[in-house]
Coordinates of C-alpha atoms in Angstrom, one line a residue:
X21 CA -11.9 62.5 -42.6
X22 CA -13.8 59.2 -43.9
X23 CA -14.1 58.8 -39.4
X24 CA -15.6 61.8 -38.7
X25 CA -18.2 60.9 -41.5
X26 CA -19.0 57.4 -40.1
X27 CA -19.3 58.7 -36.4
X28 CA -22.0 60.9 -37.5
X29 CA -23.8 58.7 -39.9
X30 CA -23.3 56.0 -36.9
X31 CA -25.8 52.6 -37.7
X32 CA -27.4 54.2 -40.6
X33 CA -24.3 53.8 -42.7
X34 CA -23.5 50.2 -41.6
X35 CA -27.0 49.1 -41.6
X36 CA -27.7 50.4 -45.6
X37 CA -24.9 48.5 -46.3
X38 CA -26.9 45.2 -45.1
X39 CA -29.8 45.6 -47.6
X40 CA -31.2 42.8 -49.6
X41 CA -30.4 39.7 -50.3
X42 CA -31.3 38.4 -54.0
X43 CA -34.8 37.4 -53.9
X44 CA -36.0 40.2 -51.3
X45 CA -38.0 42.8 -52.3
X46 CA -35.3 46.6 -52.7
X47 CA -35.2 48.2 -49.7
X48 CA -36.0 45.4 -47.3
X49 CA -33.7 44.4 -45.0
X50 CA -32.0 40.8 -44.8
X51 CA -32.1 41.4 -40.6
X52 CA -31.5 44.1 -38.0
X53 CA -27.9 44.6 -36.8
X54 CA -27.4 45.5 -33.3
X55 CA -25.6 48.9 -32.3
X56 CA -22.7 46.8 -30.6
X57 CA -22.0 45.1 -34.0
X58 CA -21.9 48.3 -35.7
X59 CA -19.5 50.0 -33.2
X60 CA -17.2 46.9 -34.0
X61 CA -17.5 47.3 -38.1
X62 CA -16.9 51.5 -37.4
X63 CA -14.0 50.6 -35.3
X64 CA -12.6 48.8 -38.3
X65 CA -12.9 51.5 -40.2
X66 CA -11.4 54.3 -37.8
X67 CA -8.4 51.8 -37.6
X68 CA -8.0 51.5 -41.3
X69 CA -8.2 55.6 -41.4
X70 CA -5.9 56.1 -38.7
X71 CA -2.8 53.7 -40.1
X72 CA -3.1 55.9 -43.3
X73 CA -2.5 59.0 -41.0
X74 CA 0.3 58.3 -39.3
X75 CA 2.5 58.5 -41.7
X76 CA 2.7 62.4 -41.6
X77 CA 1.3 64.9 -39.4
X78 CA 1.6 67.5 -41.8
X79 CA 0.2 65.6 -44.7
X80 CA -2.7 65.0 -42.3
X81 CA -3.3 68.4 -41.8
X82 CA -3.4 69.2 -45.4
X83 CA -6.2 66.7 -46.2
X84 CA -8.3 67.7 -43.3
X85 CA -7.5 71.3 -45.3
X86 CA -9.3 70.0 -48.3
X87 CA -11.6 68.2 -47.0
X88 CA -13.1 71.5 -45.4
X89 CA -13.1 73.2 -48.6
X90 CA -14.5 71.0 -50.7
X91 CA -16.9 70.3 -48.3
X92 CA -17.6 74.4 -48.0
X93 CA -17.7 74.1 -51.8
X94 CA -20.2 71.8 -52.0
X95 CA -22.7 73.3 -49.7
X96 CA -21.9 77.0 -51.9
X97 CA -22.6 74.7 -54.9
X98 CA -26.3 73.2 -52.8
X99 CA -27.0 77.2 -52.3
X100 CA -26.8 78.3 -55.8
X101 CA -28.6 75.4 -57.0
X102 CA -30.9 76.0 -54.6
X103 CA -30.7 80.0 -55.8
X104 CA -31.0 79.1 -59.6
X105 CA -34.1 77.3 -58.7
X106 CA -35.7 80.2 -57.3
X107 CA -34.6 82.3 -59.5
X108 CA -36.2 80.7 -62.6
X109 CA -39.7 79.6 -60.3
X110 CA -39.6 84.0 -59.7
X111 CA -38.9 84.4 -63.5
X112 CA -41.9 81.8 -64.5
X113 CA -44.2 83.9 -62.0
X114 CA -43.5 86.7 -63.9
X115 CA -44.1 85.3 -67.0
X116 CA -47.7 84.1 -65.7
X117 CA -48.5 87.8 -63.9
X118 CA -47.5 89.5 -66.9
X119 CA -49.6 87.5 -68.9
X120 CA -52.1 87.6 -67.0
X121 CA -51.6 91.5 -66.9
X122 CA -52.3 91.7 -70.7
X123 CA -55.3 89.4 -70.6
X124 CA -56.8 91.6 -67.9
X125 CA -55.8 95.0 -69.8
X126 CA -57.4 93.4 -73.4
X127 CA -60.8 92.3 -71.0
X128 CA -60.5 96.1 -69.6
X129 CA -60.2 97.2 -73.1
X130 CA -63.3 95.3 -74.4
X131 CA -65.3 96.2 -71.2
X132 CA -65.0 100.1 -71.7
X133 CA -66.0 99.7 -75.6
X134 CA -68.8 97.8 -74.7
X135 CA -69.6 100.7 -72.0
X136 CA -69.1 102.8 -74.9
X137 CA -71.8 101.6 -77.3
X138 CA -74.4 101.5 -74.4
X139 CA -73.9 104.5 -73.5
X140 CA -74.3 105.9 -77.1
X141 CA -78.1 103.9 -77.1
X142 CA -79.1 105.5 -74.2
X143 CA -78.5 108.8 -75.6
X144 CA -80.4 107.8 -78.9
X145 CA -83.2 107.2 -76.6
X146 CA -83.0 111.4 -75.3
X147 CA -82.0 112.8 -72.1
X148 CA -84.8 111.5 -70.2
X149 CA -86.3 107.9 -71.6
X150 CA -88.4 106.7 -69.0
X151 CA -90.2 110.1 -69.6
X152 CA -90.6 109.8 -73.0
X153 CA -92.2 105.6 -72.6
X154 CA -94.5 107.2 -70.0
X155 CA -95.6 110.3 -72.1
X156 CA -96.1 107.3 -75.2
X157 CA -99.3 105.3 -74.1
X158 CA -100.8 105.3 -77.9
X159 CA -99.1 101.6 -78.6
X160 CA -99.1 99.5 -75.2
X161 CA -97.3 96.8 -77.2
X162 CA -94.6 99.1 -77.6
X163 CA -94.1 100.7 -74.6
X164 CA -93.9 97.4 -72.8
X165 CA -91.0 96.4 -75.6
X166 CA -89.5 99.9 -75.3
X167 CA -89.3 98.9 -70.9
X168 CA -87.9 96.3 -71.2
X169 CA -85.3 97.0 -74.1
X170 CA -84.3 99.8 -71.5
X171 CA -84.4 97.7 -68.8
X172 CA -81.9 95.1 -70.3
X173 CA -79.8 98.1 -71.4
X174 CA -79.6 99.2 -68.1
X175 CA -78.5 95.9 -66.7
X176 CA -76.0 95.4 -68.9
X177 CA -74.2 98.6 -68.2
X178 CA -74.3 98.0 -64.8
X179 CA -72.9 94.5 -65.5
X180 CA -70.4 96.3 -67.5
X181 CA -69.3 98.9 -64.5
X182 CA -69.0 96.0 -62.1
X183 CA -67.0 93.9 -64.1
X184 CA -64.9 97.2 -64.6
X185 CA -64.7 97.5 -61.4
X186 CA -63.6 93.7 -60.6
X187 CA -61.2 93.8 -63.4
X188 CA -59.2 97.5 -61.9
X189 CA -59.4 95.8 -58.8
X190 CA -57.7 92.5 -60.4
X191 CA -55.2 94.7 -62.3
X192 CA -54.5 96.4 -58.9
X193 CA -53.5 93.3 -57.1
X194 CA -51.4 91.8 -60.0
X195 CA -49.4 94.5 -60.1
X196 CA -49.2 94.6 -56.5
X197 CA -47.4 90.9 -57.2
X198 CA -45.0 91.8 -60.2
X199 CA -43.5 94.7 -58.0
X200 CA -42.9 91.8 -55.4
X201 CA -42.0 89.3 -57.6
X202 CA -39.5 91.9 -59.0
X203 CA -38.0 92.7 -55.3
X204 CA -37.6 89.4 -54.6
X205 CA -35.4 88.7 -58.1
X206 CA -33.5 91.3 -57.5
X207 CA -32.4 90.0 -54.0
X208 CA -32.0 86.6 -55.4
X209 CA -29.8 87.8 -58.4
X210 CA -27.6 89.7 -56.1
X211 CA -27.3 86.6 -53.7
X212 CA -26.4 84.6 -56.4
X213 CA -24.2 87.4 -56.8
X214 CA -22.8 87.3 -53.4
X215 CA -22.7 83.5 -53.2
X216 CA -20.5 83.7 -56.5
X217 CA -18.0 85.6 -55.3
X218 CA -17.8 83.2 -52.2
X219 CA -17.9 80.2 -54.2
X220 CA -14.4 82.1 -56.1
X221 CA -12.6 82.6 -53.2
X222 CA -13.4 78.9 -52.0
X223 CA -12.1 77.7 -55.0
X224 CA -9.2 79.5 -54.2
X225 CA -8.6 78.2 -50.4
X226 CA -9.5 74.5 -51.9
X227 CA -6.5 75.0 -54.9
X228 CA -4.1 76.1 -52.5
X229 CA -4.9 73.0 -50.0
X230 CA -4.5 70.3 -52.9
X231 CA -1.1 72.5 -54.0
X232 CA -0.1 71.8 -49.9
X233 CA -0.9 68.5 -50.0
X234 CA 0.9 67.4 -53.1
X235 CA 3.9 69.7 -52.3
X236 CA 3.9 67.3 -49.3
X237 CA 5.1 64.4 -51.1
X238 CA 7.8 65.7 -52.5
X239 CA 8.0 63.4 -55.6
X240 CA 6.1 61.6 -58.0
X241 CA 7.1 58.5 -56.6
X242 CA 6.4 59.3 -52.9
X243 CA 2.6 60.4 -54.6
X244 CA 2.2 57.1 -56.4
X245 CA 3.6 55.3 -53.3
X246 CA 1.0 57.0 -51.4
X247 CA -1.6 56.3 -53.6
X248 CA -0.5 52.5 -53.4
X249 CA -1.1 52.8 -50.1
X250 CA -4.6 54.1 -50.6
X251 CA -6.0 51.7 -53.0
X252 CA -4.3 49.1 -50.8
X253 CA -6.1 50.3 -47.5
X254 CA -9.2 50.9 -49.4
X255 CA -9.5 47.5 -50.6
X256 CA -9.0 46.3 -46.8
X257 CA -11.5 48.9 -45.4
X258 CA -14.4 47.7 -48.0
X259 CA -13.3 43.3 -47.8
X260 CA -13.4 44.1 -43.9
X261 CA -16.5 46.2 -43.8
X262 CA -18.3 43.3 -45.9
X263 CA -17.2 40.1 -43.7
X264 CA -18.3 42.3 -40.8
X265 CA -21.5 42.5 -42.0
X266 CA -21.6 39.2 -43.4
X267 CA -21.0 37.9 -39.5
X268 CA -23.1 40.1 -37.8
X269 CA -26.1 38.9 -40.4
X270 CA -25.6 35.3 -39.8
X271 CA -25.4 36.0 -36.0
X272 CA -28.4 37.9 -36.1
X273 CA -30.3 35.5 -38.5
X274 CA -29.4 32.8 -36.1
X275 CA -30.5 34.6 -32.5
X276 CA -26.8 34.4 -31.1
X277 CA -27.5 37.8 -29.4
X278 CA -26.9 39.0 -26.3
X279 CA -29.1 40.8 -23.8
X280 CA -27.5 43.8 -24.6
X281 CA -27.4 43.5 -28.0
X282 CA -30.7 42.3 -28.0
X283 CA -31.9 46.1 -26.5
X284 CA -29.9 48.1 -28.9
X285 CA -31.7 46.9 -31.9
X286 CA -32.7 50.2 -33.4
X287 CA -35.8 49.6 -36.5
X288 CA -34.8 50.7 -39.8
X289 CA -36.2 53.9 -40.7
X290 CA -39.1 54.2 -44.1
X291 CA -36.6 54.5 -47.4
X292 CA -37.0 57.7 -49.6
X293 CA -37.5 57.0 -52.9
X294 CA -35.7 59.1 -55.7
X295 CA -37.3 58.7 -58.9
X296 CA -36.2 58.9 -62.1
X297 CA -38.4 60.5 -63.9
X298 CA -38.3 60.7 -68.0
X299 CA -34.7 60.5 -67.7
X300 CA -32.5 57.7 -68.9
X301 CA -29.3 56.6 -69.1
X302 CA -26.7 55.8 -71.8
X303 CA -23.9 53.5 -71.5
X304 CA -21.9 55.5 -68.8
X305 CA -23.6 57.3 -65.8
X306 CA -23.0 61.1 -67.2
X307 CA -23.5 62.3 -70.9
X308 CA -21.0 62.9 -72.9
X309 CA -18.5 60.6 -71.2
X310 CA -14.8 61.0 -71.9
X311 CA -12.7 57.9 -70.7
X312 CA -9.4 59.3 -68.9
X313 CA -8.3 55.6 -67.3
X314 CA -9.7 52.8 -68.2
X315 CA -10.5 50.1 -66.1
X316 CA -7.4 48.6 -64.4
X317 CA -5.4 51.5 -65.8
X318 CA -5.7 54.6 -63.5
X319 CA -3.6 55.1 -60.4
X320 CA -4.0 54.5 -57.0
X321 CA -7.9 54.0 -56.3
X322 CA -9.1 54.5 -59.7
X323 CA -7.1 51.4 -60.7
X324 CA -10.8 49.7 -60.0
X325 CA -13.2 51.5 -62.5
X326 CA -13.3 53.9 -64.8
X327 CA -12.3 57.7 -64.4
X328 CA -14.8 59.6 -66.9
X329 CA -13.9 63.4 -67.6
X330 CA -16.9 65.7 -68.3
X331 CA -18.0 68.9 -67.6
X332 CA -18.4 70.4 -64.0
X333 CA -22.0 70.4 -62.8
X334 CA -23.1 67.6 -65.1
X335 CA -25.4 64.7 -63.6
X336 CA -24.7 61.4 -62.3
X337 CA -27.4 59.1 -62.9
X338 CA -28.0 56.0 -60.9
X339 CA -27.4 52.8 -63.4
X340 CA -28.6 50.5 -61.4
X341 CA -32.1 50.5 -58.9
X342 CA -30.8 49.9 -55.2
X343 CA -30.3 51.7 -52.2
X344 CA -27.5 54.4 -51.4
X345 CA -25.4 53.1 -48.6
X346 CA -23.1 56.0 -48.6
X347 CA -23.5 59.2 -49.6
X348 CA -20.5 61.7 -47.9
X349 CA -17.1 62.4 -48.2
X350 CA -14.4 60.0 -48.6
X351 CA -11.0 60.3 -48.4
X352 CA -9.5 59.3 -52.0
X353 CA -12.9 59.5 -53.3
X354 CA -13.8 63.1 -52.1
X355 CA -17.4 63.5 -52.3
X356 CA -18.8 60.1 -53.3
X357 CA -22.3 57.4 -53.4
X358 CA -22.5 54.3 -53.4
X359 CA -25.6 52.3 -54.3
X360 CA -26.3 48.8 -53.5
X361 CA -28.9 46.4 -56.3
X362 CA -31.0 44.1 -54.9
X363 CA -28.1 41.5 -55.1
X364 CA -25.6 43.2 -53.0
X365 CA -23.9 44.9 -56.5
X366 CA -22.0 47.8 -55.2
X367 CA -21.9 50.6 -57.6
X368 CA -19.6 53.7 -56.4
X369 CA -19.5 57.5 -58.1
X370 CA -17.0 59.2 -56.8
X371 CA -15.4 62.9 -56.9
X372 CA -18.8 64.3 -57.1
X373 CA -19.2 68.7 -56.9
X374 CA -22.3 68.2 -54.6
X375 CA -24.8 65.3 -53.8
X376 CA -27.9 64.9 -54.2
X377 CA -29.3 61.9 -52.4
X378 CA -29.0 60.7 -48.9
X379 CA -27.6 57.1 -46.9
X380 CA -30.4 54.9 -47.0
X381 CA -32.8 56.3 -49.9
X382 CA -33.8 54.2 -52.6
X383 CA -33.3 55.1 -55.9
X384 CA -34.6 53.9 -59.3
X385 CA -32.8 53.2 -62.1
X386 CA -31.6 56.6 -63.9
X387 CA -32.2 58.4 -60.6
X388 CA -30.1 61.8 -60.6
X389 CA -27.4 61.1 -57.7
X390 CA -25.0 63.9 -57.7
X391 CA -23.1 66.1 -60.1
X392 CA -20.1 66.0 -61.6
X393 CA -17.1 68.1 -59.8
X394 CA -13.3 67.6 -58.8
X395 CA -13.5 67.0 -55.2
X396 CA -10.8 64.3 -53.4
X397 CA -8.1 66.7 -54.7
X398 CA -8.6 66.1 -58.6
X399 CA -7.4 68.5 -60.9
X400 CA -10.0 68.4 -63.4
X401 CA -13.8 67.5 -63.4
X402 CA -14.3 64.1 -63.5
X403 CA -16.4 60.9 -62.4
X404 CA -15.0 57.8 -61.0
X405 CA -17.1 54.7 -61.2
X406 CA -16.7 51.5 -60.2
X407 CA -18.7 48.1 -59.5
X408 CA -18.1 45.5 -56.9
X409 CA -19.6 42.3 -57.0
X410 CA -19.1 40.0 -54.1
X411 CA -16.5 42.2 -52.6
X412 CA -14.2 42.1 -55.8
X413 CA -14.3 45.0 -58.4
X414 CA -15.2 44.2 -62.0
X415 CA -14.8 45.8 -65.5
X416 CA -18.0 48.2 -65.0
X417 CA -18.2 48.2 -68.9
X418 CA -18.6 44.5 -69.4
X419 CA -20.8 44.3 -66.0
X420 CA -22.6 47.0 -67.2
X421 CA -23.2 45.3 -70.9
X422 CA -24.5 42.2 -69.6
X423 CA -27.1 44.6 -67.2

């Protein structure tokens, strides 16, 4: 539940959501929120949670139910991403050794030719040359160049063996490498193997919790009632959240602190950045973007953006720079970010398979936050976005358009 996830992210959540005012540099904070402030904003929140759980015990236990495996999901999902990556870094080393392997066989190739040929002038010269230059002492001249002609065939051959030598030692160690390399894909591919099969059967245990929960409504009006409900509650959990914070920055900013408040002050923590890269985005945070509910259209929480269908696994892209100020699990949301511009702009992305950033990084514009999935109970792949400005949600197209 959204309380369990604010216990643990404790003053880190709260105090992200306090970032810059316009004119301040992203990332730097407007002023230092004690930890008795934050305890009163989380108890807020754990209120607003709590009224939406009373209504059914059963219903309760069949959203805890999801939540667990769509957060099991998403950490099966982190693994083989996290597999997929080796695998194609093990792939790429084997690419490099086994070029490397032919570069070192051709040089072999070229060294035992050249071995060849020298070996064919010293047995031009007879079976025993040095005899032969000492037996010839009519032409000093010539003796002296027949010396040193054999003494600069003799160094290159031995040149020649020792880089033979080098080059079977080389060849020995790279293939030492490819039959490692090798071992290790083969584990990997049948972990990704393994994992797979997991990932099925969570799929499974996640399909049958959304099937309990809805069957726990019992119509499509006691659903939509409950979704009222959720949109309603949300809308007082974020408008609370933000005149919370709103009071506890002008308390703050004037001194009006307490001795103990004064001694819980805990520093905010250097910002990650999460770059963008090359990449860029288009006019919606995912490619190929299909609109499922436009804005003020969609039901129950989605009534406040835009629910954009696209394929599983796709990324979410950051379209605006800022800092995340939530990045975990949310009930009606199911795995979702916010980000925060430097004028207190909320942007939210919401049912997300797995994410990729953390509360309190900063992010550039076109930063990859997540990817696309189905968690919060959806029964397709899908994003939900939505902007707030000044605690109000907005048409994100038209915000967007004018951004």
């Amino acid at each position: 539940m959204i309380v369990t996830c604010l216990r643990r992210r404790g003053s880190l959540l709260v105090l992200a959501l306090l970032i810059m005012t316009p004119g301040l540099a992203p990332g730097v904070l407007a002023a230092d929120i004690s930890k008795a402030q934050l305890e009163r904003i989380g108890a807020t929140v754990e209120a607003a949670e709590n009224r939406l759980d009373a209504t059914s015990s059963k219903r309760r236990k069949a959203r805890q139910a999801l939540e667990k495996a769509e957060r099991q999901l998403a950490a099966t999902h982190k693994r083989l991403d996290d597999l997929a990556d080796r695998q194609r870094e093990i792939e790429s080393s084997l690419r490099t050794l086994n070029t490397q392997r032919a570069s070192l066989e051709q040089e072999r190739s070229d060294q035992r030719e050249g071995l060849a040929r020298q070996l064919a002038g010293l047995y031009r010269l007879g079976r025993d040359p040095r005899m032969k230059l000492l037996l010839n002492q009519q032409d000093p001249a010539q003796a002296a160049r027949f010396q040193h002609y054999l003494n600069a065939l003799n160094k290159a051959r031995q040149a020649r063996l020792d880089a033979l030598a080098s080059l079977n030692l080389d060849l020995a160690r790279n293939e030492h490498q490819l039959n490692e390399q090798q071992a290790s894909l083969d584990t990997t591919r049948a972990t990704l193997t393994r994992q797979q099969a997991t990932l099925d059967g969570q799929r499974r245990e996640r399909e049958q919790a959304v099937a309990t929960l809805n069957a726990e409504y019992g119509s499509r009006q006691s659903r939509l009632a409950a979704l009222k409900r959720e949109q309603t509650q949300a809308e007082k959990t974020f408008n609370a959240m933000q005149e919370q914070l709103a009071r506890a920055r002008k308390t703050t900013g004037t001194g009006e602190l307490t001795a103990e408040e004064a001694s819980a002050e805990a520093p905010a923590q250097p910002s990650r950045v999460v770059r963008a890269g090359k990449a860029t985005t288009g006019k919606w945070p995912i490619a190929g973007a299909r609109m499922l509910s436009a804005y003020g259209k969609g039901e129950g929480v989605h009534r406040n953006g835009v629910l954009l269908g696209a394929r599983a696994g796709t990324t979410v892209r950051a379209m605006v720079a800022g800092q995340v100020v939530f990045a975990n699990w949310m009930r009606g949301f199911g795995y979702l970010v916010i980000v925060a511009d430097r004028n207190n702009v909320l942007t939210l992305y919401a049912h997300n398979q797995r994410i990729n950033v953390t509360t309190g990084d900063q992010v550039e514009k076109g930063a990859a936050l997540a990817t696309v999935g189905d968690s919060g109970g959806l029964s397709q792949p899908a994003l939900y976005f939505e902007v707030r400005s000044k605690g109000n949600p907005v048409d994100p197209g038209r915000w967007l358009s004018r951004h």
